[in-house]
Amino acid sequence: MFAVTILGNNSAIPTLDRHPTAQIVTCDEQLLLVDCGEGTQLRIAQYRIKRSKIRYIFISHLHGDHYFGLIGLLNTLNLMGRTEPLSVYAPPELEPIIQLQLDCSGTQLHYELSFVPLQPGYSGIILEDKDLTVSCFPTQHRISCFGFSFTMQKKKRKLLPEQAKAYEIPAAYYGKLQDGADYMRKDGTVVKNDWVTLPPAKGRRYVYCADTIYDPELLPWLRDADLVYHETTYLHDLEARAAERYHSTTVQAASLAAAAAAKRLLIGHFSSKYTDLQPFLEETRPVFAATDIAEEGVTYYV
Amino acid sequence: MFAVTILGNNSAIPTLDRHPTAQIVTCDEQLLLVDCGEGTQLRIAQYRIKRSKIRYIFISHLHGDHYFGLIGLLNTLNLMGRTEPLSVYAPPELEPIIQLQLDCSGTQLHYELSFVPLQPGYSGIILEDKDLTVSCFPTQHRISCFGFSFTMQKKKRKLLPEQAKAYEIPAAYYGKLQDGADYMRKDGTVVKNDWVTLPPAKGRRYVYCADTIYDPELLPWLRDADLVYHETTYLHDLEARAAERYHSTTVQAASLAAAAAAKRLLIGHFSSKYTDLQPFLEETRPVFAATDIAEEGVTYYV
């Protein structure tokens, strides 16, 4: 399973029915948290997400609506008895903020918390774990800000059990077949790997663009992505305001998705001034049809 | 009006229907915020409290369930265009935590934010404004922690308009009468102040005991208070655990209220392990009858 669950789709000023940015990316058994606005731990509980399964946290930038909920979550994990390590990928200024708050409360974490600093402007792979690869790339915002690209690519080949049986290959050897090995029978004849396996399924890719002004330089990161999240803080008529505040509009997000030939687009980070989100769809879909509102509590498969 | 509105009555691990500690104390037109757990700004919006009217914030101690919501609130006040000054009374370690978070986001506050540091162990008056006096006193917790005593005492005498008219005192002089002045008529005769005014109504007092182990040294602060808030993290059977964690039980809170001859007791800061709060009342009321659960969203008059 490769999917993203939306915990918050609003911009900085929280409203009663929309919350600041946070998403859970699920890669089979692994959960990743992307941004963590205030109250994220409550959304996690509300949607019955297993918080203990979160292994990696990615913070795009240090505007509060993207990280004010982190210290509360880290604290609750500790109170709940977590012992598994946890890694936070974030701009380097986050570590002392968290550390100060742990220190002043006399909190000893019972789990290993490591910070991976994302230096301004950095792009490249930041994590490889099992079938998952995560890269980051800079977006253009008022402060240092990163998008994240999540690729799930099965490394093991797909075993064809009927064929393997037909060649009398012992089941204990199936793992090696999935790794690509041939099999030599006792009579010295060789069963070629591709007689009994198929190549791994094609990788799938989710790209989270965080907060950003309209920026065609993001295109290489979005190219052919299966699912793109791009902010649309404002409707089209507020293009000037969007630029001034380093945010994007409906038409801008849809144009990028179209230019990148992405398969699907999720839009979010809506300004609190909007109560009705329908116009966001009405403006994006004519430019890029496969667009959805990032609805809180909904899981979108990549 | 002198009242306290409960925004959160739970202890550290938030639940879906109870929230970490925060209270609004209303003194006529002034609003004071006491503690500010994560999500407090949402409760403020939910209960339609005018956040712009908050002038003073008191943070009892730096366990996260009492202050993690502060940075979000300060940020939202800024985004909403606040210009009135705001004072935060808190342990001194809070200031650099807030400052770091403002700095790393490039946030310029458009209002004056001042920190009044509460040094460990300090007790005494910390604020006098109009009819309100606020004192702090140390409680015994795992880290430096303060309770707060709020006294509302009308300073002006109560004018008796019929009497003042009968003595032909011009209305322009009524303010001076309320300040206690006599009035000399043109013929040189003196109207004594207490012929035309009554003394100010007796002061009323609300005492917030924050987090604390059972501590009879709090008694002088609670003596004769009109309303006392005392934590009851645990029921009576967990007295040993309460002591170990520097918290209190139902029976302990009720005993203190009774010994202090307080008029009424509010209990809160319930451990997340409890879903039913009725046993808290059943254990406190036999010891101190005038006890209520501090219900979220409810306003209690002092």
XYZ file of C-alpha atoms in Angstrom:
604
model
C 0.000 0.000 0.000
C 1.264 3.439 -0.963
C -1.060 6.271 0.035
C -1.318 9.688 1.628
C -3.837 10.596 4.340
C -4.623 14.275 4.834
C -4.653 15.478 8.450
C -4.846 19.212 7.733
C -5.504 21.234 4.583
C -5.634 24.793 5.855
C -3.143 27.636 5.881
C -1.801 29.492 8.895
C -4.869 30.723 10.780
C -6.703 27.617 11.992
C -10.454 27.414 11.524
C -12.893 25.206 13.412
C -13.287 22.700 10.597
C -9.941 22.861 8.784
C -6.558 22.366 10.375
C -2.962 23.332 9.619
C -0.833 21.191 7.334
C -0.024 17.564 8.163
C -0.104 14.396 6.104
C 0.617 10.729 6.718
C 2.353 8.837 3.915
C 1.842 5.079 4.223
C 4.366 2.763 2.527
C 3.179 -0.729 3.378
C 3.935 -1.062 7.106
C 5.827 2.216 7.387
C 4.201 5.497 8.312
C 5.805 8.850 7.535
C 4.541 12.161 8.834
C 4.884 15.167 6.543
C 4.579 18.488 8.366
C 2.950 18.715 11.747
C 0.781 21.764 12.460
C -0.713 22.408 15.884
C -3.135 19.665 16.918
C -1.746 17.038 14.520
C -1.593 14.476 17.335
C -5.345 14.895 17.812
C -6.036 14.279 14.102
C -3.830 11.170 14.302
C -5.936 9.879 17.195
C -9.195 10.902 15.532
C -8.386 8.999 12.316
C -7.124 6.001 14.312
C -3.653 6.175 12.778
C -1.119 4.136 14.738
C 1.204 6.884 15.962
C 3.664 4.293 17.245
C 4.292 3.243 13.611
C 5.580 6.647 12.575
C 9.296 6.223 11.953
C 10.195 9.353 9.955
C 8.964 12.915 10.158
C 9.584 15.525 7.455
C 9.145 19.223 8.215
C 9.084 21.381 5.087
C 9.787 24.718 6.760
C 9.557 26.563 10.040
C 6.370 28.532 9.662
C 4.313 27.536 12.653
C 1.394 26.034 10.756
C 3.824 23.338 9.575
C 5.514 22.378 12.850
C 3.878 23.772 16.031
C 2.321 20.348 16.681
C 5.638 18.485 16.631
C 6.768 19.052 20.220
C 3.383 17.882 21.516
C 3.528 14.734 19.411
C 7.116 13.942 20.472
C 6.085 14.424 24.087
C 3.003 12.220 23.818
C 4.987 9.453 22.105
C 7.306 9.549 25.097
C 4.470 9.448 27.622
C 2.972 6.507 25.717
C 6.199 4.553 26.223
C 7.762 4.652 22.760
C 11.206 3.065 22.534
C 11.704 2.818 18.743
C 13.968 5.477 17.225
C 12.458 8.432 15.380
C 14.099 10.654 12.766
C 13.097 14.212 11.987
C 14.185 15.782 8.682
C 13.897 19.542 9.015
C 15.655 22.881 8.673
C 18.495 22.956 11.214
C 16.913 25.630 13.448
C 14.296 23.115 14.591
C 16.632 21.023 16.719
C 17.471 23.683 19.343
C 13.794 24.667 19.559
C 12.822 21.105 20.413
C 15.824 20.593 22.673
C 15.088 23.729 24.718
C 11.542 22.542 25.286
C 12.645 19.096 26.385
C 15.290 20.583 28.673
C 13.078 23.095 30.449
C 10.525 20.422 31.316
C 13.188 18.012 32.516
C 12.016 15.520 29.870
C 14.172 12.474 29.201
C 13.103 10.804 25.974
C 12.962 7.019 26.214
C 13.468 6.749 22.467
C 16.276 7.909 20.213
C 15.343 11.148 18.467
C 17.650 12.159 15.645
C 17.544 15.315 13.595
C 18.656 15.341 9.978
C 19.260 18.987 9.067
C 18.070 20.133 5.643
C 20.442 22.908 4.655
C 18.986 25.794 2.629
C 18.805 24.981 -1.081
C 19.729 21.314 -0.720
C 18.244 18.812 -3.117
C 18.801 15.082 -3.380
C 18.071 11.763 -1.744
C 17.707 12.015 2.032
C 16.394 8.552 2.914
C 16.405 5.031 1.545
C 14.642 2.364 3.589
C 13.331 -0.912 2.183
C 11.253 -0.047 -0.891
C 11.102 3.637 -0.118
C 13.281 6.492 -1.339
C 12.714 10.058 -0.185
C 14.276 13.100 -1.821
C 13.940 16.730 -0.933
C 14.087 19.808 -3.122
C 13.904 23.520 -2.343
C 10.736 25.460 -3.023
C 10.536 29.244 -3.191
C 8.931 30.589 -0.060
C 9.595 33.445 2.375
C 11.987 31.277 4.370
C 13.973 28.137 3.523
C 11.395 25.543 2.483
C 11.480 22.027 1.028
C 9.263 19.783 -1.009
C 9.576 16.005 -0.655
C 9.420 13.287 -3.270
C 8.448 9.802 -2.075
C 9.181 6.899 -4.405
C 8.028 3.401 -3.579
C 9.846 0.911 -5.752
C 9.708 -2.759 -4.856
C 13.288 -3.991 -4.944
C 12.402 -7.681 -5.029
C 11.297 -9.445 -8.224
C 7.844 -10.993 -8.264
C 8.005 -14.777 -7.814
C 5.902 -17.051 -10.060
C 5.287 -19.945 -7.617
C 3.790 -22.354 -10.178
C 6.843 -22.043 -12.425
C 9.254 -22.358 -9.509
C 7.491 -25.553 -8.437
C 7.561 -26.908 -11.976
C 11.364 -26.517 -11.958
C 11.461 -28.232 -8.535
C 13.148 -25.286 -6.845
C 12.968 -25.654 -3.037
C 10.870 -23.000 -1.273
C 13.875 -22.063 0.910
C 15.485 -20.641 -2.246
C 12.549 -18.365 -3.190
C 14.048 -15.362 -1.379
C 17.178 -15.586 -3.549
C 15.014 -15.856 -6.675
C 13.275 -12.601 -5.632
C 16.721 -11.023 -5.324
C 17.419 -12.017 -8.964
C 19.565 -15.164 -8.560
C 19.487 -18.084 -11.008
C 19.081 -21.640 -9.618
C 21.426 -24.545 -10.345
C 19.826 -27.987 -10.075
C 21.687 -31.053 -8.802
C 22.198 -32.235 -12.391
C 24.078 -28.993 -13.096
C 21.411 -27.438 -15.312
C 20.568 -23.838 -14.615
C 17.095 -22.337 -14.181
C 17.353 -18.746 -15.365
C 15.876 -16.278 -12.942
C 13.514 -14.723 -15.460
C 11.906 -18.123 -16.146
C 10.448 -18.102 -12.614
C 10.114 -14.389 -11.692
C 8.826 -11.126 -13.128
C 10.563 -7.779 -12.756
C 9.472 -5.684 -9.767
C 6.388 -3.551 -10.342
C 7.232 -0.093 -11.640
C 7.931 2.410 -8.863
C 5.287 4.928 -7.918
C 5.934 8.483 -6.850
C 4.215 11.039 -4.623
C 5.530 14.600 -4.662
C 4.669 17.043 -1.881
C 5.432 20.633 -2.879
C 4.928 22.310 0.530
C 4.474 26.087 0.456
C 5.725 27.817 -2.664
C 5.284 30.652 -5.022
C 4.470 29.584 -8.609
C 7.787 28.129 -9.718
C 8.371 26.313 -13.033
C 11.728 25.167 -11.677
C 9.766 22.557 -9.736
C 8.823 20.849 -13.008
C 11.661 18.294 -13.067
C 10.521 17.075 -9.654
C 6.880 16.781 -10.690
C 7.506 15.163 -14.099
C 5.319 12.045 -14.538
C 4.579 11.816 -10.814
C 1.666 9.543 -9.946
C 0.338 12.015 -7.405
C 1.325 15.623 -6.760
C 0.289 17.754 -3.810
C 0.573 21.456 -4.603
C -0.670 24.280 -2.450
C -3.424 26.592 -3.669
C -3.656 29.128 -0.887
C -5.682 31.461 -3.111
C -8.124 31.465 -5.997
C -7.010 32.816 -9.359
C -8.201 36.394 -8.784
C -5.691 36.819 -5.940
C -2.645 35.950 -8.060
C -0.905 39.183 -7.066
C -1.456 38.551 -3.363
C -0.259 34.967 -3.786
C 3.002 36.167 -5.350
C 3.503 38.812 -2.697
C 3.177 36.190 0.057
C 5.075 33.468 -1.819
C 2.008 31.279 -2.250
C 0.211 29.864 -5.301
C -3.215 29.921 -6.925
C -5.471 27.244 -8.377
C -4.541 27.969 -11.979
C -0.826 28.034 -11.198
C -0.882 24.637 -9.448
C -2.970 23.101 -12.216
C -0.683 24.528 -14.914
C 2.372 22.976 -13.296
C 0.676 19.585 -12.935
C -0.344 19.727 -16.592
C 3.094 20.815 -17.798
C 4.695 18.025 -15.760
C 2.271 15.416 -17.148
C 1.541 14.343 -13.567
C -1.183 11.721 -13.240
C -3.168 13.322 -10.428
C -3.130 16.523 -8.396
C -4.190 17.196 -4.798
C -4.637 20.816 -3.740
C -4.607 22.250 -0.229
C -3.283 24.901 2.191
C -6.407 26.962 1.639
C -6.539 30.453 3.071
C -8.827 30.731 6.094
C -10.781 33.418 4.238
C -12.492 30.733 2.145
C -15.338 28.713 3.620
C -16.501 27.119 0.357
C -13.788 25.106 -1.405
C -15.836 24.230 -4.509
C -14.456 27.198 -6.497
C -10.961 25.723 -6.082
C -12.048 22.683 -8.084
C -13.942 24.783 -10.597
C -10.793 26.744 -11.350
C -8.271 23.881 -11.397
C -10.138 21.172 -13.308
C -10.424 23.059 -16.610
C -6.619 23.315 -16.586
C -5.876 19.883 -15.063
C -8.862 17.551 -14.909
C -7.494 14.949 -12.455
C -7.552 17.343 -9.503
C -9.006 16.707 -6.061
C -9.335 18.765 -2.911
C -7.048 17.297 -0.214
C -9.923 16.470 2.173
C -9.035 15.985 5.821
C -9.436 12.408 6.953
C -9.360 11.035 3.398
C -6.684 8.624 2.133
C -5.526 8.992 -1.472
C -3.726 6.080 -3.095
C -0.614 6.973 -5.053
C -18.392 40.151 35.958
C -15.743 37.950 37.538
C -15.673 34.404 36.189
C -13.513 31.584 34.896
C -14.181 29.663 31.671
C -12.610 26.232 31.313
C -10.925 25.552 27.940
C -9.209 22.301 28.909
C -9.469 19.994 31.920
C -7.219 17.101 30.969
C -3.676 16.158 31.906
C -0.722 15.656 29.581
C -1.909 13.096 27.012
C -4.740 14.725 25.091
C -7.915 12.763 24.438
C -10.499 13.375 21.756
C -13.011 14.980 24.112
C -10.814 16.547 26.795
C -8.007 18.984 26.198
C -4.881 20.139 28.014
C -5.089 22.890 30.598
C -6.245 26.400 29.721
C -8.671 28.784 31.373
C -9.983 32.259 30.670
C -10.484 34.547 33.673
C -12.904 37.390 32.915
C -12.715 40.552 35.035
C -15.360 42.841 33.575
C -13.891 43.885 30.218
C -10.497 42.252 30.765
C -9.668 38.721 29.714
C -6.757 36.791 31.210
C -5.526 33.475 29.902
C -4.236 30.986 32.461
C -2.086 28.250 30.933
C -2.270 27.451 27.245
C -2.039 23.797 26.222
C -1.878 22.729 22.577
C -5.012 23.718 20.679
C -6.075 26.450 23.109
C -6.590 28.882 20.238
C -9.144 26.483 18.765
C -11.067 26.279 22.053
C -11.037 30.087 22.214
C -12.582 30.226 18.743
C -15.019 27.413 19.497
C -16.360 29.138 22.616
C -16.480 32.504 20.813
C -14.144 34.173 23.277
C -12.756 37.448 21.947
C -9.064 36.590 21.687
C -8.240 40.215 20.922
C -9.372 41.105 24.462
C -6.742 38.933 26.137
C -4.271 41.318 27.738
C -2.379 39.058 30.181
C -1.283 35.444 29.961
C -0.118 33.406 32.950
C 1.836 30.178 32.427
C 2.101 28.084 35.586
C 5.016 25.883 34.494
C 6.792 24.532 31.454
C 5.298 21.093 31.102
C 3.989 21.019 27.559
C 0.341 20.472 28.413
C 0.383 23.937 29.987
C 2.088 25.977 27.247
C 2.513 24.201 23.884
C -0.440 26.193 22.505
C 1.078 29.574 23.340
C 3.293 30.074 20.270
C 0.372 29.248 17.978
C -1.875 31.729 19.743
C 0.777 34.484 19.682
C 1.264 33.845 15.967
C -2.436 33.904 15.159
C -2.930 37.136 17.119
C -0.224 38.631 14.916
C -1.770 37.351 11.699
C -5.139 38.758 12.827
C -3.580 42.208 13.091
C -3.287 42.705 16.849
C -1.552 45.916 17.892
C -2.382 46.062 21.635
C 0.445 45.008 23.967
C 0.400 41.577 25.567
C 2.179 40.429 28.737
C 3.172 36.864 29.495
C 3.953 35.888 33.096
C 5.936 32.658 33.037
C 9.079 30.865 34.164
C 12.064 32.616 32.552
C 12.941 29.734 30.219
C 9.834 30.427 28.152
C 11.082 33.659 26.603
C 13.970 32.181 24.568
C 11.716 29.329 23.400
C 9.199 31.789 21.989
C 11.900 34.101 20.658
C 13.664 31.287 18.753
C 10.394 30.311 17.110
C 9.636 33.877 16.071
C 13.175 34.346 14.769
C 13.365 31.189 12.673
C 10.129 32.043 10.880
C 11.187 35.631 10.274
C 8.130 36.785 12.235
C 7.911 40.444 13.223
C 5.226 40.924 15.839
C 3.072 43.980 15.246
C 2.240 44.147 18.943
C 4.446 44.572 21.997
C 5.032 41.225 23.680
C 6.601 41.439 27.115
C 7.710 38.597 29.338
C 7.559 38.884 33.095
C 9.802 36.131 34.462
C 8.563 34.218 37.507
C 11.689 33.171 39.375
C 11.597 29.802 41.150
C 9.941 30.032 44.564
C 8.714 33.590 44.166
C 5.479 34.612 45.796
C 3.744 37.974 45.874
C 1.775 40.439 43.808
C 2.708 40.378 40.123
C 0.003 42.560 38.588
C -2.354 45.345 39.587
C -4.637 46.727 36.910
C -7.875 48.584 37.567
C -9.904 46.453 39.988
C -7.741 43.376 39.558
C -4.792 42.131 41.588
C -2.900 38.995 40.653
C -0.443 37.194 42.924
C 1.587 34.103 42.305
C 2.796 31.464 44.726
C 4.960 28.355 44.254
C 3.375 24.933 44.159
C 5.300 21.704 44.619
C 5.687 19.969 41.274
C 8.484 18.207 39.391
C 9.711 21.516 37.989
C 9.250 25.123 39.078
C 5.497 25.730 39.109
C 3.174 28.538 40.201
C -0.380 28.962 41.306
C -2.142 32.277 40.735
C -4.539 34.194 42.944
C -6.900 36.632 41.222
C -8.621 39.233 43.388
C -11.237 41.548 41.963
C -11.846 44.430 44.318
C -13.742 47.454 43.098
C -11.661 50.455 44.061
C -14.428 53.030 43.572
C -17.168 53.589 46.174
C -20.747 52.935 45.105
C -22.602 56.186 44.364
C -26.145 56.661 45.718
C -27.535 58.921 42.962
C -30.771 59.856 44.788
C -28.834 61.067 47.796
C -26.326 62.957 45.691
C -29.180 64.694 43.876
C -30.903 65.519 47.188
C -27.711 67.330 48.275
C -27.628 69.085 44.872
C -24.178 67.781 43.985
C -23.478 68.331 40.258
C -23.101 65.124 38.216
C -19.634 66.265 37.089
C -18.478 65.688 40.671
C -19.763 62.104 40.928
C -16.386 60.626 39.901
C -14.704 62.360 42.845
C -17.423 61.068 45.177
C -16.656 57.526 43.974
C -13.010 58.193 44.803
C -14.045 59.078 48.380
C -14.030 62.880 48.338
C -16.402 65.028 50.371
C -18.301 67.861 48.633
C -18.306 71.463 49.768
C -21.369 73.405 48.755
C -21.331 77.128 47.812
C -22.565 78.064 51.284
C -19.482 76.345 52.775
C -21.318 73.394 54.255
C -19.763 70.005 53.657
C -21.524 66.892 52.385
C -19.654 63.967 53.883
C -18.742 61.324 51.386
C -20.423 58.492 53.251
C -23.777 60.333 53.152
C -23.921 59.834 49.381
C -21.843 56.675 48.710
C -21.428 53.153 50.010
C -18.083 51.388 50.444
C -16.941 49.296 47.441
C -18.323 45.764 47.333
C -16.112 43.257 49.116
C -13.365 41.828 46.907
C -13.757 38.356 45.458
C -10.952 35.885 44.927
C -10.227 33.011 42.552
C -7.216 30.808 43.285
C -5.735 28.557 40.600
C -3.410 25.940 42.096
C -1.897 24.591 38.839
C -0.148 21.209 39.120
C 0.897 20.221 42.593
C 1.485 17.415 44.986
C -0.769 17.523 48.093
C 0.689 20.481 49.950
C -0.835 22.004 53.118
C 1.535 24.952 52.670
C -0.904 26.182 50.035
C -3.532 26.771 52.732
C -2.759 30.455 53.386
C -3.352 31.120 49.686
C -6.652 29.250 49.624
C -8.038 30.614 52.896
C -11.615 31.923 52.435
C -11.266 32.034 48.650
C -14.560 32.341 46.789
C -13.484 29.791 44.207
C -10.507 27.426 44.207
C -9.279 25.360 41.268
C -7.222 22.391 42.438
C -5.983 19.546 40.278
C -7.191 16.004 40.872
C -5.163 14.024 38.369
C -6.070 10.765 40.103
C -8.789 9.153 42.167
C -8.113 8.364 45.823
C -6.866 4.801 45.255
C -3.863 6.125 43.281
C -2.587 8.337 46.093
C 0.857 6.752 45.930
C 1.131 7.300 42.176
C -0.069 10.878 42.617
C 2.691 11.565 45.149
C 5.317 9.904 42.983
C 4.351 12.138 40.024
C 3.790 15.268 42.117
C 0.071 15.310 41.476
C -2.989 15.195 43.748
C -6.095 13.100 44.310
C -9.761 13.898 44.826
C -9.649 13.496 48.597
C -6.505 15.596 48.893
C -7.948 18.516 46.916
C -11.211 18.377 48.841
C -9.408 18.246 52.203
C -7.445 21.379 51.378
C -10.558 23.243 50.239
C -12.309 22.233 53.463
C -9.360 23.153 55.687
C -9.094 26.525 53.948
C -12.834 27.201 54.332
C -12.992 27.996 50.636
C -16.482 28.662 49.328
C -16.333 26.479 46.200
C -13.934 24.043 44.556
C -13.364 23.228 40.888
C -11.385 20.085 40.082
C -9.572 19.224 36.859
C -6.356 18.002 35.145
C -7.796 14.506 34.983
C -5.540 11.684 33.881
C -6.315 10.438 30.364
C -6.859 6.980 31.828
C -10.288 8.031 33.093
C -13.212 8.247 30.701
C -15.929 8.620 33.344
C -15.461 11.641 35.619
C -18.431 10.938 37.917
C -16.243 9.073 40.488
C -14.224 12.289 40.937
C -17.350 14.017 42.266
C -18.359 10.999 44.317
C -15.014 11.075 46.100
C -14.670 14.838 46.616
C -18.188 15.852 47.675
C -18.291 13.837 50.911
C -15.174 15.771 51.961
C -16.081 19.133 50.438
C -19.660 19.409 49.246
C -19.367 22.519 47.069
C -17.234 20.800 44.438
C -17.739 20.816 40.674
C -15.940 19.221 37.760
C -14.223 21.938 35.701
C -16.247 21.220 32.546
C -14.794 22.443 29.265
C -16.805 25.265 27.750
C -18.507 26.120 31.052
C -18.143 29.495 32.794
C -18.064 29.523 36.596
C -18.769 32.779 38.407
C -16.388 33.629 41.233
